[in-house]
Coordinates of C-alpha atoms and ligand atoms in Angstrom, one line a residue:
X116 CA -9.9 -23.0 -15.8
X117 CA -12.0 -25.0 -13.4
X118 CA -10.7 -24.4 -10.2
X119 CA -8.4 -21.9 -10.7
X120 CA -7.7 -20.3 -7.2
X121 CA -7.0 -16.5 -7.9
X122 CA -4.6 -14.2 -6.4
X123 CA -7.2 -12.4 -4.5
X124 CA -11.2 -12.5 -3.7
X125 CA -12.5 -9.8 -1.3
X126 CA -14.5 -10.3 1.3
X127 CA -18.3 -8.5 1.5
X128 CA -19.6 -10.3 4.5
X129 CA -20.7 -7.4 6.5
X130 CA -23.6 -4.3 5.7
X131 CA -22.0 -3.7 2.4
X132 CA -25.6 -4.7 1.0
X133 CA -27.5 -2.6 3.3
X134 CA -26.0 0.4 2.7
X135 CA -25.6 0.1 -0.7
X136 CA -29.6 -0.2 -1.0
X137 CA -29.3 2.9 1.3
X138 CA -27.6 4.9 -1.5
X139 CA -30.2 4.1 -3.9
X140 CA -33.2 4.3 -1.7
X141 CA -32.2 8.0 -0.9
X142 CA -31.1 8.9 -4.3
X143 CA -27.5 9.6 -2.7
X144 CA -24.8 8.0 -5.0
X145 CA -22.6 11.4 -5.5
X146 CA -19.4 12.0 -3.6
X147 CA -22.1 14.5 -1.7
X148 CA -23.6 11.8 0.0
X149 CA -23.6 11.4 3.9
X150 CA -21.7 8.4 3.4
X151 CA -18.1 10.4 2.9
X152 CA -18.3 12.0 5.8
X153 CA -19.2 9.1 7.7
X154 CA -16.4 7.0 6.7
X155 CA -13.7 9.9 6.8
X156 CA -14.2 10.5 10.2
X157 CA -14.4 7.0 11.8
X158 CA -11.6 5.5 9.5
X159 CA -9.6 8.7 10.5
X160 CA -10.4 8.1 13.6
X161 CA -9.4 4.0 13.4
X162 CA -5.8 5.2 12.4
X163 CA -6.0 8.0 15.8
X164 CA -6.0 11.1 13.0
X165 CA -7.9 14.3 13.3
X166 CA -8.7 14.6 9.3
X167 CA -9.6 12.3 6.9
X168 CA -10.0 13.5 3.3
X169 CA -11.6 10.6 0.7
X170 CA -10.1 10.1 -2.3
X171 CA -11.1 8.1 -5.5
X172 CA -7.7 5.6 -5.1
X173 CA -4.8 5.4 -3.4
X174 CA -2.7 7.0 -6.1
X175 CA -4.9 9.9 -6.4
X176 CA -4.2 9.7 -2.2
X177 CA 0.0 9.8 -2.8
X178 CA -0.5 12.6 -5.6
X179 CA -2.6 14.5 -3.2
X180 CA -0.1 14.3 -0.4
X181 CA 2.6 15.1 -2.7
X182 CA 1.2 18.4 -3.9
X183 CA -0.5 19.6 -0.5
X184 CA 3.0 19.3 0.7
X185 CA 4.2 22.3 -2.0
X186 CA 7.0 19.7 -3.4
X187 CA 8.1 21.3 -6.4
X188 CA 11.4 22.1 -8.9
X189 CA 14.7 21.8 -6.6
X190 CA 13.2 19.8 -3.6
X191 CA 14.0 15.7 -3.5
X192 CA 12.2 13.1 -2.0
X193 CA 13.7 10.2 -0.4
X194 CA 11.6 7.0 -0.7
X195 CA 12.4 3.0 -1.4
X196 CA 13.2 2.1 -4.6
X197 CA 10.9 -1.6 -4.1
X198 CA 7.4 0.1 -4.1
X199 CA 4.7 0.6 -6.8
X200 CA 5.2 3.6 -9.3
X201 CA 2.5 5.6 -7.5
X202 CA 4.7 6.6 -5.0
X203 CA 7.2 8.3 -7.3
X204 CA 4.5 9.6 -10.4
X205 CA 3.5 13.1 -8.6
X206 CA 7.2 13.7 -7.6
X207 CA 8.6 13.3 -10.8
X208 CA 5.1 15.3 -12.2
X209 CA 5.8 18.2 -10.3
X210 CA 9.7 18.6 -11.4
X211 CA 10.8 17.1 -8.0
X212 CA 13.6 14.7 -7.9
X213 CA 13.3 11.4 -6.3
X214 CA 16.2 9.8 -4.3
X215 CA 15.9 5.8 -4.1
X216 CA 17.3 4.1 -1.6
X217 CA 17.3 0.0 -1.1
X218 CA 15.5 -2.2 1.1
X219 CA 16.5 -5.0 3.7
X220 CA 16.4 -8.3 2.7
X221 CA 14.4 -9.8 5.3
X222 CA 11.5 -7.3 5.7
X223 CA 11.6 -5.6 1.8
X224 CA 11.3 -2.5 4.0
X225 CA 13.7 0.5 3.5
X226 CA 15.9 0.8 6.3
X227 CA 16.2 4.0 8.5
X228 CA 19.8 4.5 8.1
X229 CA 19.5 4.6 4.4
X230 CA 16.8 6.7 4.3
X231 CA 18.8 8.9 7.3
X232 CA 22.3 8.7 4.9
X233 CA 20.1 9.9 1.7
X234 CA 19.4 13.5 3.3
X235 CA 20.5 16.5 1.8
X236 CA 20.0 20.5 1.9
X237 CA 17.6 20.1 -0.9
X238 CA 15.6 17.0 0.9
X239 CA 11.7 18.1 1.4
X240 CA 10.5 14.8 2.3
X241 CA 10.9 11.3 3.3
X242 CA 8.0 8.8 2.1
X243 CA 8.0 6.0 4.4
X244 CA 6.4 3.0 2.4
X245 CA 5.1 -0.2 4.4
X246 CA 5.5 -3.7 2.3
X247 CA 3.4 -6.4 2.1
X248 CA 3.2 -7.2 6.2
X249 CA 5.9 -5.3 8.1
X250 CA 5.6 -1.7 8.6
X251 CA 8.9 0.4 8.0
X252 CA 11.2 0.2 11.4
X253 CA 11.1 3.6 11.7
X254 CA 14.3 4.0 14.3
X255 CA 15.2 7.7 14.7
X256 CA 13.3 8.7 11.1
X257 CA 11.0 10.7 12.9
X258 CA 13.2 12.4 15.2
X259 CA 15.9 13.3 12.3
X260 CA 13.0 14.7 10.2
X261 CA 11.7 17.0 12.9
X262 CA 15.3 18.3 13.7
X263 CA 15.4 19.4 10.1
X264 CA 12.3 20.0 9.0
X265 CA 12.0 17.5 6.5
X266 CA 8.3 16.0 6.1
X267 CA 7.2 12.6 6.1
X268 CA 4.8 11.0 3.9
X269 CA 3.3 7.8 5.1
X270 CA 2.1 5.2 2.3
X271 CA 0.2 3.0 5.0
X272 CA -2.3 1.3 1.7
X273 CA -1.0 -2.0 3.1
X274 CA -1.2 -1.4 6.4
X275 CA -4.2 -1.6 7.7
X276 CA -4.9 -2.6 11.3
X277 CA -1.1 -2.6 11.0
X278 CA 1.3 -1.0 14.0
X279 CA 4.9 -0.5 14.8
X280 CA 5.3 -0.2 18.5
X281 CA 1.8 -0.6 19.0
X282 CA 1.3 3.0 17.5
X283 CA -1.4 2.4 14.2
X284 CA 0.5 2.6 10.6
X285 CA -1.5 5.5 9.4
X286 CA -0.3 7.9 12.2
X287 CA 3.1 9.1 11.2
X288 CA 3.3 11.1 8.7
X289 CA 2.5 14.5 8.3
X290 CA 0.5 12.8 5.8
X291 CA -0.6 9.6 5.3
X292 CA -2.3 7.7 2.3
X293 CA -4.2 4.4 2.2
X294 CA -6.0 2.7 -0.4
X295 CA -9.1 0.6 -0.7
X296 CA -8.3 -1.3 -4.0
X297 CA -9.5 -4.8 -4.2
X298 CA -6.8 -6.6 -2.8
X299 CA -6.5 -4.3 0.2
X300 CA -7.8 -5.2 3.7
X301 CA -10.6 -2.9 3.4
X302 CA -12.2 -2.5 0.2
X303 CA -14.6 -0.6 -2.1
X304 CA -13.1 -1.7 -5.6
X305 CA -11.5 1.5 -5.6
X306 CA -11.1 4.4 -2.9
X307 CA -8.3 6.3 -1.0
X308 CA -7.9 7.9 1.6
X309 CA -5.6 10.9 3.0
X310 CA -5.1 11.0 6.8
X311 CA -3.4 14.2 8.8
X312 CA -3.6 16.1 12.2
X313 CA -2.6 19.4 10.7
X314 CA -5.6 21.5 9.6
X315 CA -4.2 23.7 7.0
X316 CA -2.9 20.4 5.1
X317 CA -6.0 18.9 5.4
X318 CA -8.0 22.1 3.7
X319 CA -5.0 21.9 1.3
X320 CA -5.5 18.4 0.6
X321 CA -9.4 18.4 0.5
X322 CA -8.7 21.8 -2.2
X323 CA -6.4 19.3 -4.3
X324 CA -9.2 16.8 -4.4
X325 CA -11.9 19.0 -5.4
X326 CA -10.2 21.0 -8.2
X327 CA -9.0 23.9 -6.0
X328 CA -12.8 25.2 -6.6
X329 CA -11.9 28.6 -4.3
X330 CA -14.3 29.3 -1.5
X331 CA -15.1 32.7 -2.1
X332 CA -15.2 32.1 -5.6
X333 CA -16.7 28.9 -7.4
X334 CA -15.1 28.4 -10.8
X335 CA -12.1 30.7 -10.2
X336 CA -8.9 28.7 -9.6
X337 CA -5.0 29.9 -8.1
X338 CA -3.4 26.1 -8.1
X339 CA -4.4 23.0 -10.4
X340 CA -6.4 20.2 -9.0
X341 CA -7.9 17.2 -9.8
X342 CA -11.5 15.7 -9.5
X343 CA -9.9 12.9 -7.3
X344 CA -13.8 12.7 -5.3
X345 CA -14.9 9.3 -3.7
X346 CA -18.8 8.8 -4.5
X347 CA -21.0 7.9 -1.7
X348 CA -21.5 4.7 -3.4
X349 CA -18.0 3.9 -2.2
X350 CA -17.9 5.1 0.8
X351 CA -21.0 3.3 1.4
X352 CA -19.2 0.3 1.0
X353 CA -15.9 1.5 2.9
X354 CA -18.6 2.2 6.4
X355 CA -19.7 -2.0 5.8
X356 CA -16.0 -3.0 5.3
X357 CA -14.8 -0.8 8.3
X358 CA -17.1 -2.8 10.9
X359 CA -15.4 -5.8 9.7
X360 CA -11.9 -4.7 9.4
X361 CA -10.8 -6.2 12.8
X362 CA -12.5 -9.3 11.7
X363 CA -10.2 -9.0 8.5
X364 CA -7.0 -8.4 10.0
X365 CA -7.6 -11.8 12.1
X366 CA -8.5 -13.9 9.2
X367 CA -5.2 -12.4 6.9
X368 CA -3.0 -13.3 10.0
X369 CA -4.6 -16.8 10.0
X370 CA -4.1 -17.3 6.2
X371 CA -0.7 -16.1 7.0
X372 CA -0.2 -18.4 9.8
X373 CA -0.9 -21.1 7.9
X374 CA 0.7 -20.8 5.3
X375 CA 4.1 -20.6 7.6
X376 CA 3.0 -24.2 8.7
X377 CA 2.8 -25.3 5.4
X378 CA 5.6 -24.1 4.0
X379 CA 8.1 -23.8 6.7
X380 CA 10.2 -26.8 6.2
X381 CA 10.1 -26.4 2.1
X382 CA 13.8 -26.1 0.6
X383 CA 14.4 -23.2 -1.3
X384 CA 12.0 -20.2 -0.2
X385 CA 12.6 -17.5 2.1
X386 CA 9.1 -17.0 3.8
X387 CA 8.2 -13.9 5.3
X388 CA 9.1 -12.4 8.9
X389 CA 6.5 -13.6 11.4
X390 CA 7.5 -10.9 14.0
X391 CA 10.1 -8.1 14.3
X392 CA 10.3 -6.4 17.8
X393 CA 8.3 -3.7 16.5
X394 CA 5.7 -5.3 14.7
X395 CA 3.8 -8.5 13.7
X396 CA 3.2 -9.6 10.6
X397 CA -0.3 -8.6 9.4
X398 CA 0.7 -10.7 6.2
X399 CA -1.5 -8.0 3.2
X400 CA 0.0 -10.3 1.0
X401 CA 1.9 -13.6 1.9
X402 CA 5.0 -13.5 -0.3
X403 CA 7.8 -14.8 -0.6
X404 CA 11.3 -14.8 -2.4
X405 CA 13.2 -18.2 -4.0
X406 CA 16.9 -19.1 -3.1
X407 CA 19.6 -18.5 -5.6
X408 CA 19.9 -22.6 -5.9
X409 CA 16.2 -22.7 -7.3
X410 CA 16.5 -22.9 -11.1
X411 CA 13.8 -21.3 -12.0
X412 CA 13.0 -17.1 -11.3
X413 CA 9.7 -16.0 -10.5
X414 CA 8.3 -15.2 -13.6
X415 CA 9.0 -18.6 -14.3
X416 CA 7.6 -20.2 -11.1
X417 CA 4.6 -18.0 -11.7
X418 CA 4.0 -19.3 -15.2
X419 CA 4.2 -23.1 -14.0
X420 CA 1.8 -22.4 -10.8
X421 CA -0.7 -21.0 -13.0
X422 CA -0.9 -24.1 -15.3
X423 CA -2.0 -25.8 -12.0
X424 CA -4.8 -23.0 -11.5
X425 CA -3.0 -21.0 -8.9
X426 CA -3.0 -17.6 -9.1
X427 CA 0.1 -15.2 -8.3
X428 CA 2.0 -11.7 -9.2
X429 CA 5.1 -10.7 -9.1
X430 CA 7.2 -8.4 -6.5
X431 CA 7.3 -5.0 -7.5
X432 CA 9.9 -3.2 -10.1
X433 CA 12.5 -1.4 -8.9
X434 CA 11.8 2.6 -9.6
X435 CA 15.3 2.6 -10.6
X436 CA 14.7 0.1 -13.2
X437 CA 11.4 1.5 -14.7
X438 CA 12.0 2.3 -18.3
X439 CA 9.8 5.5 -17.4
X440 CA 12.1 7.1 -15.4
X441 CA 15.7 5.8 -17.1
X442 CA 13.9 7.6 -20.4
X443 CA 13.2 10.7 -18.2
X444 CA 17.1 10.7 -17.0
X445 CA 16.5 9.5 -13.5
X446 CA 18.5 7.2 -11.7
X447 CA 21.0 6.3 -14.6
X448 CA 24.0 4.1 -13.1
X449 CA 21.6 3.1 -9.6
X450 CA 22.7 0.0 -8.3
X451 CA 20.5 -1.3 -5.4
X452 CA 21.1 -4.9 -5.2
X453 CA 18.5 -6.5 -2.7
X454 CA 15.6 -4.7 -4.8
X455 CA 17.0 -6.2 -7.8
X456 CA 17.3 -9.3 -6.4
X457 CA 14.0 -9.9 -5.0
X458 CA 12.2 -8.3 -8.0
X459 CA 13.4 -11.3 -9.8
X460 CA 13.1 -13.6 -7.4
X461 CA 10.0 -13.0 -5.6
X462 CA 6.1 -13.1 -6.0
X463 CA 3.2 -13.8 -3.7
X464 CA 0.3 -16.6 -3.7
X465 CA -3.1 -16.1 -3.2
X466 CA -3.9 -13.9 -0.2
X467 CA -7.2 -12.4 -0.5
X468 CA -9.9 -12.5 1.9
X469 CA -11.6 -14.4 0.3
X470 CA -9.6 -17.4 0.6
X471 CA -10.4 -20.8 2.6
X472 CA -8.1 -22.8 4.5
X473 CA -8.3 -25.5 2.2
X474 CA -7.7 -22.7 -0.9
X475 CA -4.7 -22.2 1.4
X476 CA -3.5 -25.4 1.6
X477 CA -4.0 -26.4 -2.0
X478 CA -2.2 -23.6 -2.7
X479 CA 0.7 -24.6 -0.6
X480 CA 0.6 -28.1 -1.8
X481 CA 0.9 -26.8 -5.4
X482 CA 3.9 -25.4 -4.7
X483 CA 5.7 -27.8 -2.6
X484 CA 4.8 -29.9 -5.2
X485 CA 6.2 -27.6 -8.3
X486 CA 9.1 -27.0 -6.4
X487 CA 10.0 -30.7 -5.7
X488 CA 9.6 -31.3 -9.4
X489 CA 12.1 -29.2 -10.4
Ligands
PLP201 C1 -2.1 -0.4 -3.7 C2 -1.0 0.5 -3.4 C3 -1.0 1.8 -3.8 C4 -1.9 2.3 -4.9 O1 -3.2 2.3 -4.5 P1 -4.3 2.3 -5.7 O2 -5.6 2.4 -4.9 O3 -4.2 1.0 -6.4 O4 -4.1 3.4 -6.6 C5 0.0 2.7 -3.4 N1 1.0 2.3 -2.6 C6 1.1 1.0 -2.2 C7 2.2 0.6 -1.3 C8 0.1 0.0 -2.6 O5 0.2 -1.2 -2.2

């Protein structure tokens, strides 16, 4: 289509070019290349962690985190049911159990007590998932956890830049992941990224990553890995898109600003949170959820806005309703109505860097203007 406007366009206005030609000029394009380094320690160092360990995506960063914690047969991990099947993939891999719980229907963000009402002897983990613009109100997680030893995992892939209590997402777990997909708010087409203070989980993590090569012993293995390496290529990329990433986190509260203005006083959508008291919105993606009086769902909606050349996609699946896991005789009789709910009703609009304001407001327009026609 002409002018489609699509859901997201990154943003490569910084070095990205520079370095690049650095790769090639030194013959570095490996996931040996000086880049790696580079970026693991100053993005670690962006999110105030001791270790960063690269990883090819952000998957690859939850599966990592998941298996460098030693979850295994018995142990059950506690983690929202609205997220993307990454989260639960290694759990359920390793012959863990995972242990859904809803989300609040303002934020999309599990709620502490849940999470805290979830716990049980066998419970080896929480993972704390951050949606779309609001981080997690983490209340007493934390505290709860340390009392009984319970680990937290940190999906921060959304989150970057992003706080709660002024404290950067990215700093609360044991470990945390990010990723660098395209549509994130720092990019390399694909990358990942596992973040801890603990030494031992970082060797554990960086082991995972590389195949579990030993040490001592190149070629001889005691656990099963995975060649989850970022090439210097990548990382190459992820040093140019760090130097910009405050510049970034600006321009997606801007887009999300203004979509707020244009949308505010439009019957029939429930907008996202500009502000909590712990956090404001960093707005990853600017999404939204339609009344029950609309009569259309959002597959629906998304299917007429793309036949006026905007681009959208849909809110996450419930894990509980993933035909994966009902066939692998999880979650059978879950009922968690607000996920349900806004997997139905919600989606998000074009929110990539790449956007102008007037992509913003033509985007805006296009949906008042769907919506009226109704
Ligand atoms: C994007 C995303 C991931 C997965 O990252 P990939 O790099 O696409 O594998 C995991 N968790 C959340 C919350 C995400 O938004």
């Amino acid at each position: 289509m002409a002018n489609f406007i699509p859901v997201n366009t990154p943003r490569l206005s910084g070095r990205e070019r520079e370095y690049l030609l650095e790769c090639i000029d030194t013959g570095w394009i490996s996931s040996e290349g000086p880049f790696v380094g580079r970026f693991e320690e100053a993005f670690s160092a962006k999110v105030d962690r001791s270790y960063g360990i690269a990883v090819s995506n952000g998957t690859a960063a939850i599966d990592v985190a998941v298996a460098a914690l030693g979850i295994g047969p018995g142990d059950e991990v506690i983690l929202p049911t609205f997220t993307i099947i990454s989260c639960a993939m290694q759990i359920v891999r390793a012959g863990a159990t995972p242990v859904v719980v809803d989300c609040d229907p303002r934020t999309w963000n599990m709620r502490a007590e849940d999470a805290i009402a979830a716990i049980t002897e066998r419970t080896k983990a929480i993972m704390l998932v951050h949606i779309y613009g609001l981080p997690v109100d983490l209340g007493p997680i934390l505290e709860v956890a340390r009392e009984k030893g319970i680990a937290i995992i940190e999906d921060a892939a959304e989150m970057h830049g992003q706080t709660w209590n002024g404290k950067p997402c990215g700093s609360f777990g044991d470990i945390s992941t990010f990723s660098f997909y395209a549509n994130k708010n720092l990019t390399m087409g694909e990358g990942g990224m596992v973040v801890t203070d603990d030494p031992v989980l970082a060797d554990r993590c960086r082991s995972f990553r590389n195949l579990c090569f030993l040490q001592q012993k190149r070629f001889v293995h005691e656990e099963l890995g995975w060649n989850y390496r970022l090439t210097n290529v990548q990382a190459a990329i992820g040093m140019a898109q760090l130097e910009e990433m405050d510049t970034h986190i600006t321009r997606k509260r801007e887009v999300g600003r203004l979509y707020n203005r244009l949308l505010v006083n439009v019957p029939g959508l429930q907008l996202p949170v500009p502000a909590t008291n712990y956090a404001e919105n960093i707005y990853w993606v600017y999404a939204m959820v339609l009344d029950d009086d609309v009569p259309v769902d959002a597959e629906q909606m998304m299917k007429l806005l793309a036949g006026e050349g905007i681009g959208t996609r849909p809110f996450f699946w419930p894990l509980h309703e993933q035909p994966v896991f009902l066939n692998h005789g999880l979650f059978h009789g879950a009922h968690l109505p607000v996920a349900e709910r806004i997997s139905r009703r919600g989606f998000y609009l074009p929110s990539g860097l790449g956007l102008s304001d007037q992509d913003v407001e033509l985007s805006a327009e296009t949906l008042r203007r769907v919506l009226a026609g109704l």
